[in-house]
Tab-separated table of C-alpha atoms in Angstrom:
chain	number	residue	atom	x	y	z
A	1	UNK	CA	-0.609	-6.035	-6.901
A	2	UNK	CA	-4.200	-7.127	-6.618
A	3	UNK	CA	-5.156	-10.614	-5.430
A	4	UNK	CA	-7.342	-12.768	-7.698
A	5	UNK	CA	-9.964	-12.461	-5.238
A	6	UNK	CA	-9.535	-8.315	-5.535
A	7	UNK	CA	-9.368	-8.560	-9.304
A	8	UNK	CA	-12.426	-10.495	-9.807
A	9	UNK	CA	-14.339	-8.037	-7.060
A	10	UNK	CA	-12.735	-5.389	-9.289
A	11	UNK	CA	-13.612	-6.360	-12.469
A	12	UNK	CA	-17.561	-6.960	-11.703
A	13	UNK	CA	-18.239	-3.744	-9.665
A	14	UNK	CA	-16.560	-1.901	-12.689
A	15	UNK	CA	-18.949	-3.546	-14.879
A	16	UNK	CA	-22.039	-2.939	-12.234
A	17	UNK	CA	-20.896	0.852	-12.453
A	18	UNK	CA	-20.422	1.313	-16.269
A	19	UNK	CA	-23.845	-0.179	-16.301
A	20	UNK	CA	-25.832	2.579	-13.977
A	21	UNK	CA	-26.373	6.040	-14.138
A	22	UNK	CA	-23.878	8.212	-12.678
A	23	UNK	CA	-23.929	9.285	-9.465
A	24	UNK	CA	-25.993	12.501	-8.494
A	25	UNK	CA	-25.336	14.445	-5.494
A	26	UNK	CA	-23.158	14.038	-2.015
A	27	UNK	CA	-24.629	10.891	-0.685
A	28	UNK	CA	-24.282	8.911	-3.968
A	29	UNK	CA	-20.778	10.016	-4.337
A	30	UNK	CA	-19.836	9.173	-0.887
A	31	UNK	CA	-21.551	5.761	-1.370
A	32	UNK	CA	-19.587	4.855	-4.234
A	33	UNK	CA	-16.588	5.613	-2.837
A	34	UNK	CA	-17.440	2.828	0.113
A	35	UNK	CA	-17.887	0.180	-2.521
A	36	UNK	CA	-14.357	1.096	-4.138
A	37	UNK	CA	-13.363	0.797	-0.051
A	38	UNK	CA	-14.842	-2.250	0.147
A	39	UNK	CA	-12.842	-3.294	-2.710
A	40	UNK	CA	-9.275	-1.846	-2.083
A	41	UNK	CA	-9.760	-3.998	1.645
A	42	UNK	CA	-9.726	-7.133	0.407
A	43	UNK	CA	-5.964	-7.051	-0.060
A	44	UNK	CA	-4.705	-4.737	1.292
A	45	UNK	CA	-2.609	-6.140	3.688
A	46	UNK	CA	-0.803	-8.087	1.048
A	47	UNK	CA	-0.807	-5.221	-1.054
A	48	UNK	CA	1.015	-2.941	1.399
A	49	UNK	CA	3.369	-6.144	2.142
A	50	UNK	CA	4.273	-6.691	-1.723
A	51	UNK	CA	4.602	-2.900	-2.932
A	52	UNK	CA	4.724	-1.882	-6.812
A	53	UNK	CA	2.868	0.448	-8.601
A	54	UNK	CA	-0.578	0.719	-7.988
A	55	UNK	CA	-2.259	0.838	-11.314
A	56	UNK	CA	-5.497	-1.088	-10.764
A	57	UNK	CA	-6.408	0.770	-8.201
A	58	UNK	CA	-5.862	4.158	-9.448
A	59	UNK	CA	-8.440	2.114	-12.502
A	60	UNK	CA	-10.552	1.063	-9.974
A	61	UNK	CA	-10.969	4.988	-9.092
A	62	UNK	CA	-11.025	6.046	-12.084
A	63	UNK	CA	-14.234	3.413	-13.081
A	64	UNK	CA	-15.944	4.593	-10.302
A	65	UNK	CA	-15.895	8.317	-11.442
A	66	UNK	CA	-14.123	9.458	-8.426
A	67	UNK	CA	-10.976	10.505	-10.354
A	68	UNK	CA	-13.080	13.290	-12.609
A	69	UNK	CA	-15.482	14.082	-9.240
A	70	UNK	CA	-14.492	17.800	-9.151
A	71	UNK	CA	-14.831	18.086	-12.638
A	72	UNK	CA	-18.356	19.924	-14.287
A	73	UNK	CA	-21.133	17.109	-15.264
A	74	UNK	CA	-21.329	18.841	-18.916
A	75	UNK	CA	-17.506	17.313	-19.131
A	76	UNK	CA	-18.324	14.018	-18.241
A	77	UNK	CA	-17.694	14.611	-14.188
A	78	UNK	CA	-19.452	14.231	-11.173
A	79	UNK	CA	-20.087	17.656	-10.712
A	80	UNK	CA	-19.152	18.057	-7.288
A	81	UNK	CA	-17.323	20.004	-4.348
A	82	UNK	CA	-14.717	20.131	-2.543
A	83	UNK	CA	-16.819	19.794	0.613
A	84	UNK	CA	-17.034	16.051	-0.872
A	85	UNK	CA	-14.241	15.041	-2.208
A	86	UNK	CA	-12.713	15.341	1.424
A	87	UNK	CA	-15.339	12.406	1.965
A	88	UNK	CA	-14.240	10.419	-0.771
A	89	UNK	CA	-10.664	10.660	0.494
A	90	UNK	CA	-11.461	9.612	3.631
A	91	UNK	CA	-13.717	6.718	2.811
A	92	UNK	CA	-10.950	5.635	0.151
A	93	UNK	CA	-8.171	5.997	3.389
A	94	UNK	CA	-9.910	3.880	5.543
A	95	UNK	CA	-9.381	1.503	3.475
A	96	UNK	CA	-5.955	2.097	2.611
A	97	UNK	CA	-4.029	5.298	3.012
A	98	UNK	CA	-1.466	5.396	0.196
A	99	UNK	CA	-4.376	4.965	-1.760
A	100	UNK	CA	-6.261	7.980	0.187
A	101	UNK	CA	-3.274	9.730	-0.347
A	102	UNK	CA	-3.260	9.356	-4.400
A	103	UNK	CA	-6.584	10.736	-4.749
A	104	UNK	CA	-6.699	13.110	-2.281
A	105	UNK	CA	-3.382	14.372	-4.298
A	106	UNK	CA	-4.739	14.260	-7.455
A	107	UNK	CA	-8.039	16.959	-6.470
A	108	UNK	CA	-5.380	18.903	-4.999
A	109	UNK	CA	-3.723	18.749	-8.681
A	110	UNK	CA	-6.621	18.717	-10.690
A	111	UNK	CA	-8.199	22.057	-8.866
A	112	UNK	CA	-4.746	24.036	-9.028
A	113	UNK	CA	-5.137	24.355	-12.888
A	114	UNK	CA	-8.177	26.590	-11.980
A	115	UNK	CA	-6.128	28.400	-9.224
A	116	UNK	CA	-3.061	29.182	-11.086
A	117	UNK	CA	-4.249	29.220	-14.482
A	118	UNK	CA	-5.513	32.361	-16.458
A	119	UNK	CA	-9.029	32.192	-17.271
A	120	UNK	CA	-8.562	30.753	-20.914
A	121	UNK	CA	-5.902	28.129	-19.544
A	122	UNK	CA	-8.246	27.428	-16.361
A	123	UNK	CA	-11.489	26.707	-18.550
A	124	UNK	CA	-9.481	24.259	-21.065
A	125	UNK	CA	-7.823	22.398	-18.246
A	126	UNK	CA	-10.915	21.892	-16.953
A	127	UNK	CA	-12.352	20.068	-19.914
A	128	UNK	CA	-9.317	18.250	-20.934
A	129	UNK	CA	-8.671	16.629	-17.583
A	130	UNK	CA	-12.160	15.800	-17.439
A	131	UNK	CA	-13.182	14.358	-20.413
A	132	UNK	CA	-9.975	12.422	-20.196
A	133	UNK	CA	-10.220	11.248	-17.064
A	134	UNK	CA	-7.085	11.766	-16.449
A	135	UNK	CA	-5.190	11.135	-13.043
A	136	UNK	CA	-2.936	13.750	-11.970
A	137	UNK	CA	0.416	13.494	-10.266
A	138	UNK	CA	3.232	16.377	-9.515
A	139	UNK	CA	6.422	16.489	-9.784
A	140	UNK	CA	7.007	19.078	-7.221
A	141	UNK	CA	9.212	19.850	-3.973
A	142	UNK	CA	8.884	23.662	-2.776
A	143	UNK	CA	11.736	23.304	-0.186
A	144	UNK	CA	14.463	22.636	-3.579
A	145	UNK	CA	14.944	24.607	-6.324
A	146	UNK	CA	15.724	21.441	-8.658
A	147	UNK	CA	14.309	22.445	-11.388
A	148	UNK	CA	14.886	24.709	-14.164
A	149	UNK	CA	12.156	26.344	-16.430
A	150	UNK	CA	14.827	27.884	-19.404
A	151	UNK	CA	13.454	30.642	-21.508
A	152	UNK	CA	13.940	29.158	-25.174
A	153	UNK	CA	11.609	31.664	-27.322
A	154	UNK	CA	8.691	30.206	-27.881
A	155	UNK	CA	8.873	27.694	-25.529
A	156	UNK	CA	9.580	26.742	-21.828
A	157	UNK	CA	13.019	23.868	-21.670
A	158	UNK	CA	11.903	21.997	-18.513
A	159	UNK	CA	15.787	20.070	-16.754
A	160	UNK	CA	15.535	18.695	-13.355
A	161	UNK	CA	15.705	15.824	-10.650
A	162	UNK	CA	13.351	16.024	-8.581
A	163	UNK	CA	13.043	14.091	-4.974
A	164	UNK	CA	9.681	13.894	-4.826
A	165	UNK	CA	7.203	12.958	-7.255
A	166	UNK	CA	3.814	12.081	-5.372
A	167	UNK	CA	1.673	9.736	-7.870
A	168	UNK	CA	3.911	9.923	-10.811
A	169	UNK	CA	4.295	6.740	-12.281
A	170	UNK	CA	0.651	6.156	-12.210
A	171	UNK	CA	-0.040	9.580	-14.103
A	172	UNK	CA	-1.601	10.257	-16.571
A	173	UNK	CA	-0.437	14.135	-16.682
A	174	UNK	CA	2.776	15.698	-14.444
A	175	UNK	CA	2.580	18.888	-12.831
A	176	UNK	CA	6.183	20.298	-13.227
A	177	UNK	CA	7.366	23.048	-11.177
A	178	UNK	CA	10.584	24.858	-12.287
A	179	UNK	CA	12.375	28.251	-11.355
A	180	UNK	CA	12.959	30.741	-14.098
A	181	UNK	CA	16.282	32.670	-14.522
A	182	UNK	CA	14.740	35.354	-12.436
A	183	UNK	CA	13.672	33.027	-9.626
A	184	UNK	CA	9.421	33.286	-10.574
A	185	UNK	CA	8.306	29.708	-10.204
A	186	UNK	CA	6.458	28.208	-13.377
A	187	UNK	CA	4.061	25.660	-13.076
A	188	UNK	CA	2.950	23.236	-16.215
A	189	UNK	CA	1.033	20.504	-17.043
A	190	UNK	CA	2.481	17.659	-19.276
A	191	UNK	CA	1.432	14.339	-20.542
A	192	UNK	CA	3.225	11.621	-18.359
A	193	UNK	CA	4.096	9.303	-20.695
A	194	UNK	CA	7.244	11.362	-22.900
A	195	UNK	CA	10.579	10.401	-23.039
A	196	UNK	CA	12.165	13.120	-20.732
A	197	UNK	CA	10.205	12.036	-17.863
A	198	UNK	CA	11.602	9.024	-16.178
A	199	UNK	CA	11.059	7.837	-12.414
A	200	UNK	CA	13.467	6.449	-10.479
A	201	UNK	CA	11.427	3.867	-8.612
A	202	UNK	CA	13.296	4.611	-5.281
A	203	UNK	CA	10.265	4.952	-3.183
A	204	UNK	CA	11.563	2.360	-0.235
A	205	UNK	CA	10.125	3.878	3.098
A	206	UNK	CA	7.787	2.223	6.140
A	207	UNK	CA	4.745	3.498	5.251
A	208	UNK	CA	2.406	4.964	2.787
A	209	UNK	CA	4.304	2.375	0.801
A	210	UNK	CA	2.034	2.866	-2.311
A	211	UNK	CA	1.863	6.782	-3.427
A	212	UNK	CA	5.042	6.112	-5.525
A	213	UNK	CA	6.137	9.278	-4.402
A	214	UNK	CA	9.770	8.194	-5.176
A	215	UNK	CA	12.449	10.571	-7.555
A	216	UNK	CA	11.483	11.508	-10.995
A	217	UNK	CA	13.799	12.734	-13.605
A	218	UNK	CA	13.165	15.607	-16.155
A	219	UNK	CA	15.341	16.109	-19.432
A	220	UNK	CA	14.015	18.588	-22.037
A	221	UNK	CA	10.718	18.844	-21.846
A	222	UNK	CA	9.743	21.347	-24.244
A	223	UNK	CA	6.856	23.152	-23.036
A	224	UNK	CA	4.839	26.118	-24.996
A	225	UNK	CA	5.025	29.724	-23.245
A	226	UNK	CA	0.884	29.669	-23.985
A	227	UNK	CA	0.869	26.386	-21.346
A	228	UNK	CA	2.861	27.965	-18.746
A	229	UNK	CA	0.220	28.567	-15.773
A	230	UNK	CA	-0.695	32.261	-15.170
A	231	UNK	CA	1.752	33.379	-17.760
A	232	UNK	CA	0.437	36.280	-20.226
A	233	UNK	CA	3.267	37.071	-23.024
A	234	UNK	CA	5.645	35.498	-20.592
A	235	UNK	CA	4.979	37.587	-17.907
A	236	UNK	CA	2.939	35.775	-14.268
A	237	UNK	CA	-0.640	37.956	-14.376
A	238	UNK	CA	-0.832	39.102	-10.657
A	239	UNK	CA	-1.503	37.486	-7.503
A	240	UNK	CA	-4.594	37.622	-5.786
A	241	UNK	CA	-6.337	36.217	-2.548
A	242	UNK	CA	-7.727	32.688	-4.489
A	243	UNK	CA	-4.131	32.787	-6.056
A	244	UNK	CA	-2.666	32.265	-2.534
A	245	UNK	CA	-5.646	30.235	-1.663
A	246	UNK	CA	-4.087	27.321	-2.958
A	247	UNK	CA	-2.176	25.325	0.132
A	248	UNK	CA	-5.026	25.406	2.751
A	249	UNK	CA	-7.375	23.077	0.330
A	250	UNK	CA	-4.320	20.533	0.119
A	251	UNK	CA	-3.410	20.464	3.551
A	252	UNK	CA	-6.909	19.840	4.633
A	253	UNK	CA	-7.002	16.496	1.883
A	254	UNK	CA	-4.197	15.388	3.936
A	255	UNK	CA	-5.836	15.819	7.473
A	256	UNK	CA	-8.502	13.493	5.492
A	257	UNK	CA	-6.234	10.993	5.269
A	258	UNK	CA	-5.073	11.081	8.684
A	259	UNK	CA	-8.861	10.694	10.046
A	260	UNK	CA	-9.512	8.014	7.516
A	261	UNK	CA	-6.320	5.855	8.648
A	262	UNK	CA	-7.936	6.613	12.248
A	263	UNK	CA	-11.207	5.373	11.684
A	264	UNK	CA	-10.136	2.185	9.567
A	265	UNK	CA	-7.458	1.187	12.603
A	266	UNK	CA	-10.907	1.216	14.394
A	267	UNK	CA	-13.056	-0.368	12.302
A	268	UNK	CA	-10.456	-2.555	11.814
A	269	UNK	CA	-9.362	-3.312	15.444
A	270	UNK	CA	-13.027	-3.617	16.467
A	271	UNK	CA	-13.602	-6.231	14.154
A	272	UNK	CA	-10.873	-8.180	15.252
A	273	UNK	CA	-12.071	-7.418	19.409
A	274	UNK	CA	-15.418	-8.778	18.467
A	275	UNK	CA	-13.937	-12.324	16.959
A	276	UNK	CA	-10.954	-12.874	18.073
A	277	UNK	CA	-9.737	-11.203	21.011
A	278	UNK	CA	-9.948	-12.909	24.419
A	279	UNK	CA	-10.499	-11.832	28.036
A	280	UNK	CA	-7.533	-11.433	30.055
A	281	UNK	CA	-8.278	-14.077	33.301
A	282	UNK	CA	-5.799	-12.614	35.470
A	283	UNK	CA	-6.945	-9.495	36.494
A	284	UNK	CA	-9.364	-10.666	39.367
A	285	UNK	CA	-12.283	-9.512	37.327
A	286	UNK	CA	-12.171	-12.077	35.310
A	287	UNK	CA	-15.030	-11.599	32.397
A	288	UNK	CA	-16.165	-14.366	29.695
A	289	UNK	CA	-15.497	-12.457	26.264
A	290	UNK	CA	-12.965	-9.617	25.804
A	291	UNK	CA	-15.755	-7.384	24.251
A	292	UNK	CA	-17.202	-7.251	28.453
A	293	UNK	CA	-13.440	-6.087	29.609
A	294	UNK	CA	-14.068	-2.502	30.852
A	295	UNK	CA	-10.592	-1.552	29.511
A	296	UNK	CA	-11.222	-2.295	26.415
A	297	UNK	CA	-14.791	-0.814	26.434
A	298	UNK	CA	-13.334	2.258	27.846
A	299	UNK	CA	-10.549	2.485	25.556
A	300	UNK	CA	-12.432	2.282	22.360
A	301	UNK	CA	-14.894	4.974	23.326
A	302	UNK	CA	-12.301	7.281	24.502
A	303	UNK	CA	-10.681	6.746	20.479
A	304	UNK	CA	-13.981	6.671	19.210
A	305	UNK	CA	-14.765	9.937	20.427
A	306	UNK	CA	-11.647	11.945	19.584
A	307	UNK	CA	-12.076	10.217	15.956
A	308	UNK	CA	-15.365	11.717	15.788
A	309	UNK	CA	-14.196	15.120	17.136
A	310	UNK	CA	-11.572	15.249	14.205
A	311	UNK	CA	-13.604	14.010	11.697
A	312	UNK	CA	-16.089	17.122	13.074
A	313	UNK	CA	-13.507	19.745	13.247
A	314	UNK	CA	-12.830	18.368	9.412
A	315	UNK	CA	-16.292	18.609	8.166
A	316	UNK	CA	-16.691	22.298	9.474
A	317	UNK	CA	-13.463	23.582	7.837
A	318	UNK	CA	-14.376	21.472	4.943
A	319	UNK	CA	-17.554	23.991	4.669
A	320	UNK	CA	-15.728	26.716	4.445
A	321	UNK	CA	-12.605	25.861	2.136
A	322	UNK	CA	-15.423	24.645	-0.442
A	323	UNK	CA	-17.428	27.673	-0.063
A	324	UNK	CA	-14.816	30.120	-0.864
A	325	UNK	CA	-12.678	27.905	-3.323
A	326	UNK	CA	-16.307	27.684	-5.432
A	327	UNK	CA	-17.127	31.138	-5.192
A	328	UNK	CA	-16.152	33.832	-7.448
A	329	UNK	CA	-12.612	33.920	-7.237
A	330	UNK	CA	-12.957	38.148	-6.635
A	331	UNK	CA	-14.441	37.687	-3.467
A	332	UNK	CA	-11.763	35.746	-1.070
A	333	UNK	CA	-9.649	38.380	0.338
A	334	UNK	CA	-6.771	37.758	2.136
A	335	UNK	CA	-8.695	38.220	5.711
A	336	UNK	CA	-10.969	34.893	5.010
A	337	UNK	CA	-7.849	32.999	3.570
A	338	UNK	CA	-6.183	33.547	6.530
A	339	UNK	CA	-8.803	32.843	8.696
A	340	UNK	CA	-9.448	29.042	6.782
A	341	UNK	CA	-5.964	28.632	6.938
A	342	UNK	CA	-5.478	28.401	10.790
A	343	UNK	CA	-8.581	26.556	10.968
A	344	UNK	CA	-6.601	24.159	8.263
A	345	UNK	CA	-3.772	24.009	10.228
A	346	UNK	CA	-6.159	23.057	13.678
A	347	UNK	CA	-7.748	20.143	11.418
A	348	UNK	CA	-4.116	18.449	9.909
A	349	UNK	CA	-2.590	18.727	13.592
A	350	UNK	CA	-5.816	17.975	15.827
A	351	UNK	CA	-6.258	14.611	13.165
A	352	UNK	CA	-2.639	13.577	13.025
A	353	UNK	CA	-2.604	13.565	17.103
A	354	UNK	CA	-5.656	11.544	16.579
A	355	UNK	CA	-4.486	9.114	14.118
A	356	UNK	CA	-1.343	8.138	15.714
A	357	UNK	CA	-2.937	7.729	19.377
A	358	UNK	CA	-5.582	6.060	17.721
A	359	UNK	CA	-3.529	3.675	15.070
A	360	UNK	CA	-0.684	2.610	17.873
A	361	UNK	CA	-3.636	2.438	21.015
A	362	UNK	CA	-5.862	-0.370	19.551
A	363	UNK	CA	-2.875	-3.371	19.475
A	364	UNK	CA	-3.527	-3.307	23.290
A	365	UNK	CA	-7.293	-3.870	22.602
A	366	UNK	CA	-6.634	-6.556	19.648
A	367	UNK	CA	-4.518	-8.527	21.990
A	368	UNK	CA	-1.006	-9.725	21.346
A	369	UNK	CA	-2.152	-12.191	18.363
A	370	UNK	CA	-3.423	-8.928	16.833
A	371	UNK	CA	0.258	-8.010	16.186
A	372	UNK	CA	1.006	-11.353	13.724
A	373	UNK	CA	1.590	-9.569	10.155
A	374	UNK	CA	-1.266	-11.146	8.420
A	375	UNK	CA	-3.372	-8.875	10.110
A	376	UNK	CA	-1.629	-5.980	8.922
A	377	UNK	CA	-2.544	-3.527	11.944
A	378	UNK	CA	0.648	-2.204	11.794
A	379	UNK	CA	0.101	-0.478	8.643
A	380	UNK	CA	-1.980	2.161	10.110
A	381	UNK	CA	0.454	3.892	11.935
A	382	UNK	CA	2.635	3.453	9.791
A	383	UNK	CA	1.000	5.250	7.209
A	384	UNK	CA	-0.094	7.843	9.857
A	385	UNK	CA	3.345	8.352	10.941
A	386	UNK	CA	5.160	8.278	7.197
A	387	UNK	CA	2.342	11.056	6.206
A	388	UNK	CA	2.359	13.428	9.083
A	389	UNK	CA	6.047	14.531	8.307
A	390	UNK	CA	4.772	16.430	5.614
A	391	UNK	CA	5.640	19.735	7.835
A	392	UNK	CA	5.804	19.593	11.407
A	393	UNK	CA	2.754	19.729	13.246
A	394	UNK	CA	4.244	21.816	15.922
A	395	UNK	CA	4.039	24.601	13.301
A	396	UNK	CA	0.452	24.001	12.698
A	397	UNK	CA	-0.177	24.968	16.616
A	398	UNK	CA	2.068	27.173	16.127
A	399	UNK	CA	-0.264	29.207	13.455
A	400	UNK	CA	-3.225	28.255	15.829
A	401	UNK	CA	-1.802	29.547	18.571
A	402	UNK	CA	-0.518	32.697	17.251
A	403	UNK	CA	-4.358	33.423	16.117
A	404	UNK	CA	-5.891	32.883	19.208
A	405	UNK	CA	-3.665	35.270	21.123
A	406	UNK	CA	-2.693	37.644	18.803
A	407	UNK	CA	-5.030	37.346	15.995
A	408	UNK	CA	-2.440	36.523	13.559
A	409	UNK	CA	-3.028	34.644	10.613
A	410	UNK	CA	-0.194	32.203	8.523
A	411	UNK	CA	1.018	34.179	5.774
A	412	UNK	CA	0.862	32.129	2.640
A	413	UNK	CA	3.484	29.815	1.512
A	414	UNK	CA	4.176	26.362	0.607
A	415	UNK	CA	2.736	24.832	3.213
A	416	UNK	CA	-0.039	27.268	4.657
């Protein structure tokens, strides 16, 4: 729920936007998505305290052209890569990470129509979601087969109850993931708004309070075999290297989340140092302002320079994923994919570390007033810590580990 303030800010960058020419090239993008920041701060501290659906923001997104940013300028999109949409998701996390989360998502969503689908599915996708501007959420969990994909001639009878549904109320078009008789997985995109796709509105955790990524409920959705993703006369056109190319881009969105949360509990924190914070007079070197204590001096350059490592170790595997996931899809092979994927795995665990040093170490530089709820510092790590249970990071060194010594790569699966 936006505050009047919000809504007003809202309403006249929107207008501001609609009004200019559309962005062109990495440095405009990443500057609008710092004035949609700007935006999403102004409440969102009350917004993480009140919950609900987050509709105008996922608008505010969408006005700024960040929703359709992957998708080709001849479609109406911003004609960009991956390289910076992990920029946009960022910016939009330090701001608020549920809100990171959603959009960093939705790429994720948007770009697997072009991974899974055949060529002719892949280049219609493309155009629809663009043109519509269209906000994608999935109603997917790869650890449960609960979902069924029935064979019903000419058409695909989707039946399921699904735990997870990442972004779902606020879609515009579902991914649905269901098993087939013979265990293939199918994959499908449908328009959100149908009468055999409910939500349960269960989403009730301690952070990342706003991704509605509650339950969601699916009763006979009728789905043609021609929309079923990959599918060629109902049979799944083989697998290649881009094919199983499709987890490392997602997990590295989410280690852009983690960063951003970092480096707004910074920006954040250091704001508050600089204002509010006073010197501690008992330490018998006693100093006027709290910004001269050489704790606290100490302490934010320490966080300030593993933020800045992550972010780093981010933007170089960024390079890569968006290099090969923009090339011809013939030349990844399996070697590369690999390769990208333990550098993934480095990036997620090396910025979740990060974030929740980072996100739990600056209430000792904010003071003690710093922890009243109005200031909201909390919600950092709590979004850092809700997020990074994803997988366990222990995994992701794991996967590092395992190349460094022996050279091994992650085979693919639902979470490498």
């Amino acid at each position: 729920m936006q505050s009047f303030k919000a809504e007003q800010a809202r309403a006249a960058t929107s207008l501001r936007w609609k009004a200019a020419p559309k962005p062109t090239g990495r440095n405009e993008w990443i500057k609008r998505a710092k004035e949609a920041a700007e935006i999403l701060k102004i409440d969102a501290v009350e917004r993480d305290a009140t919950g609900g659906p987050p509709f105008a923001e996922i608008q505010l997104l969408k006005d700024a052209g960040l929703v359709n940013l992957l998708g080709p300028r001849k479609f109406g999109g911003g004609g960009e890569t991956w390289k910076t949409s992990y920029k946009v998701t960022t910016e939009i996390a330090k701001a608020d990470a549920s809100i990171g989360h959603l959009i960093g998502n939705h790429y994720s969503w948007f770009w697997s129509s072009q991974i899974l689908g055949t060529e002719k599915q892949a280049e219609r996708w493309l155009r629809e979601f663009t043109e519509g501007n269209y906000y994608l959420g999935g109603a997917v969990n790869p650890r449960n087969a609960d979902m069924i994909a029935e064979d019903d001639g000419l058409d695909l009878i989707f039946n399921g109850d699904k735990f997870f549904s990442t972004g779902g109320v606020i879609s515009d078009i579902t991914v649905l993931e269901g098993v087939l008789k013979d265990g293939t997985h199918v994959f499908a995109y449908v328009p959100t708004k149908q009468p055999g796709i409910s939500f349960k509105g269960d989403w009730d955790v301690i952070g990342q309070r706003l991704t509605e990524s509650g339950g969601c409920v699916i009763r006979n959705v009728k789905v043609p075999w021609s929309e079923a993703a990959g599918f060629i006369d109902k049979q799944l056109t083989p697998r290649d290297a881009y094919h199983d190319f499709i987890l490392p881009p997602v997990q590295l969105q989410f280690a852009a989340v983690h960063v951003g949360a970092a480096i707004g509990a910074l920006e954040a924190a250091a704001e508050y140092t600089r204002t509010r914070t006073r010197a501690w007079p008992y330490g018998g070197d006693n100093k006027t302002k709290a910004t001269e204590e050489w704790y606290i001096l100490e302490g934010y350059g320490k966080l300030q320079a593993k933020i800045w490592a992550a972010e780093a170790l981010i933007d170089r595997t960024a390079e890569r994923v968006s290099e090969a996931i923009h090339a011809p899809r013939a030349e990844l092979t399996q070697a590369t994919r690999g390769e990208i994927a333990v550098q993934v795995a480095a990036s997620k665990a090396h910025a979740i570390e990060t974030a929740l040093e980072a996100t739990s170490k600056v209430f000792e530089f904010v003071g003690a007033s710093g922890s009243l709820s109005k200031y909201g510092f909390d919600r950092f790590w709590r979004n850092t810590r809700v997020h990074s249970l994803h997988d366990p990071i222990a995994y992701k060194f794991r996967e590092v580990g395992s190349w460094a010594l022996l050279k091994e790569a992650p085979e693919p699966s639902w979470y490498t």
